[in-house]
Amino acid sequence: MAKQGNNKEETRREMTGLERLGLRVSNMINHPVAQIQRWVTIHRLDSDGDREWEEVIGVLSETDGIDITFNDDESVTLRWEAYAEEDRPVEVSERAEEPVPF
């Protein structure tokens, strides 16, 4: 049998700077601690290009419900309000109580 793993050429697509920055910012916003405190400070890294940084900040500034504070150290602090009770996603448990078979 021939080893297929050695014969195949694996193609990996490299993430763009914009994708990498977007993923980092998304992970920071969605982090459980950030969700509890409803704010997060995002620091610009040396690897974040000007165009990518401006694009992500532009998208965030256009998003309803997010307040942006530009800090002196080139970081930004995002703040948002908690959902109103009627707007909060509802968690539904689909486990039905089944009678014990014995």
mmCIF file of C-alpha atoms in Angstrom:
data_model
loop_
_atom_site.group_PDB
_atom_site.id
_atom_site.type_symbol
_atom_site.label_atom_id
_atom_site.label_comp_id
_atom_site.label_asym_id
_atom_site.label_seq_id
_atom_site.Cartn_x
_atom_site.Cartn_y
_atom_site.Cartn_z
ATOM 1 C CA MET A 1 0.000 0.000 0.000
ATOM 2 C CA ALA A 2 1.240 3.420 -0.851
ATOM 3 C CA LYS A 3 1.315 6.077 1.807
ATOM 4 C CA GLN A 4 -1.226 8.646 0.727
ATOM 5 C CA GLY A 5 -0.164 11.190 3.343
ATOM 6 C CA ASN A 6 3.267 11.653 1.761
ATOM 7 C CA ASN A 7 1.977 11.910 -1.800
ATOM 8 C CA LYS A 8 -0.672 14.532 -1.185
ATOM 9 C CA GLU A 9 0.272 18.126 -1.399
ATOM 10 C CA GLU A 10 -1.370 19.973 1.460
ATOM 11 C CA THR A 11 -2.536 23.446 0.637
ATOM 12 C CA ARG A 12 -2.989 25.826 3.522
ATOM 13 C CA ARG A 13 -4.344 29.268 3.069
ATOM 14 C CA GLU A 14 -2.547 31.811 5.182
ATOM 15 C CA MET A 15 -4.800 34.140 7.187
ATOM 16 C CA THR A 16 -4.675 37.765 6.128
ATOM 17 C CA GLY A 17 -3.764 40.483 8.618
ATOM 18 C CA LEU A 18 -7.381 41.669 8.600
ATOM 19 C CA GLU A 19 -8.689 38.178 9.348
ATOM 20 C CA ARG A 20 -6.153 37.691 12.139
ATOM 21 C CA LEU A 21 -6.988 41.050 13.748
ATOM 22 C CA GLY A 22 -10.735 40.484 13.349
ATOM 23 C CA LEU A 23 -10.476 37.077 14.995
ATOM 24 C CA ARG A 24 -8.414 38.476 17.882
ATOM 25 C CA VAL A 25 -10.869 41.329 18.482
ATOM 26 C CA SER A 26 -13.848 38.968 18.235
ATOM 27 C CA ASN A 27 -12.283 36.577 20.758
ATOM 28 C CA MET A 28 -11.596 39.461 23.148
ATOM 29 C CA ILE A 29 -15.172 40.774 22.914
ATOM 30 C CA ASN A 30 -16.681 37.306 23.335
ATOM 31 C CA HIS A 31 -14.455 36.343 26.268
ATOM 32 C CA PRO A 32 -16.581 35.460 29.330
ATOM 33 C CA VAL A 33 -14.902 38.095 31.527
ATOM 34 C CA ALA A 34 -15.507 40.816 28.927
ATOM 35 C CA GLN A 35 -19.137 39.717 28.635
ATOM 36 C CA ILE A 36 -19.600 39.971 32.403
ATOM 37 C CA GLN A 37 -17.937 43.376 32.772
ATOM 38 C CA ARG A 38 -19.320 44.610 29.389
ATOM 39 C CA TRP A 39 -16.085 46.278 28.321
ATOM 40 C CA VAL A 40 -12.730 45.331 26.839
ATOM 41 C CA THR A 41 -9.544 47.199 25.942
ATOM 42 C CA ILE A 42 -7.957 46.224 22.647
ATOM 43 C CA HIS A 43 -4.280 47.031 22.208
ATOM 44 C CA ARG A 44 -2.812 47.527 18.792
ATOM 45 C CA LEU A 45 0.045 45.106 18.183
ATOM 46 C CA ASP A 46 3.141 45.817 16.111
ATOM 47 C CA SER A 47 1.903 43.214 13.612
ATOM 48 C CA ASP A 48 -1.403 45.083 13.062
ATOM 49 C CA GLY A 49 -1.125 47.109 9.865
ATOM 50 C CA ASP A 50 -2.583 50.611 9.542
ATOM 51 C CA ARG A 51 -5.157 49.559 6.954
ATOM 52 C CA GLU A 52 -6.311 46.531 8.957
ATOM 53 C CA TRP A 53 -6.530 48.503 12.215
ATOM 54 C CA GLU A 54 -8.553 51.295 10.575
ATOM 55 C CA GLU A 55 -10.890 48.753 8.933
ATOM 56 C CA VAL A 56 -11.665 46.939 12.191
ATOM 57 C CA ILE A 57 -12.080 50.183 14.167
ATOM 58 C CA GLY A 58 -14.366 51.490 11.409
ATOM 59 C CA VAL A 59 -16.592 48.421 11.621
ATOM 60 C CA LEU A 60 -16.723 48.666 15.423
ATOM 61 C CA SER A 61 -17.573 52.384 15.314
ATOM 62 C CA GLU A 62 -20.486 51.687 12.951
ATOM 63 C CA THR A 63 -21.883 48.954 15.207
ATOM 64 C CA ASP A 64 -24.927 50.014 17.210
ATOM 65 C CA GLY A 65 -24.616 49.619 20.972
ATOM 66 C CA ILE A 66 -20.820 49.865 21.159
ATOM 67 C CA ASP A 67 -19.152 52.941 22.645
ATOM 68 C CA ILE A 68 -15.506 53.408 21.663
ATOM 69 C CA THR A 69 -12.940 55.320 23.702
ATOM 70 C CA PHE A 70 -9.613 56.030 21.983
ATOM 71 C CA ASN A 71 -6.820 55.816 24.554
ATOM 72 C CA ASP A 72 -3.474 57.675 24.511
ATOM 73 C CA ASP A 73 -1.491 54.458 23.975
ATOM 74 C CA GLU A 74 -3.274 53.701 20.639
ATOM 75 C CA SER A 75 -5.534 51.164 22.310
ATOM 76 C CA VAL A 76 -9.313 51.384 22.247
ATOM 77 C CA THR A 77 -11.796 50.556 24.968
ATOM 78 C CA LEU A 78 -15.143 49.152 23.885
ATOM 79 C CA ARG A 79 -18.170 49.346 26.170
ATOM 80 C CA TRP A 80 -21.668 48.019 25.640
ATOM 81 C CA GLU A 81 -24.888 47.747 27.572
ATOM 82 C CA ALA A 82 -26.435 44.514 28.764
ATOM 83 C CA TYR A 83 -29.403 43.146 26.896
ATOM 84 C CA ALA A 84 -32.808 44.164 28.160
ATOM 85 C CA GLU A 85 -34.626 41.174 29.646
ATOM 86 C CA GLU A 86 -36.994 40.893 26.671
ATOM 87 C CA ASP A 87 -34.058 41.001 24.212
ATOM 88 C CA ARG A 88 -31.912 38.448 26.042
ATOM 89 C CA PRO A 89 -31.469 35.135 24.199
ATOM 90 C CA VAL A 90 -33.456 32.361 25.813
ATOM 91 C CA GLU A 91 -31.775 29.069 26.538
ATOM 92 C CA VAL A 92 -34.071 26.142 25.894
ATOM 93 C CA SER A 93 -33.362 22.751 27.342
ATOM 94 C CA GLU A 94 -34.619 19.977 25.098
ATOM 95 C CA ARG A 95 -34.038 17.199 27.594
ATOM 96 C CA ALA A 96 -37.364 15.650 28.377
ATOM 97 C CA GLU A 97 -37.801 13.889 31.670
ATOM 98 C CA GLU A 98 -38.023 10.197 30.829
ATOM 99 C CA PRO A 99 -39.429 7.684 33.246
ATOM 100 C CA VAL A 100 -36.937 5.285 34.739
ATOM 101 C CA PRO A 101 -37.287 1.919 32.945
ATOM 102 C CA PHE A 102 -37.115 -0.140 36.172
#
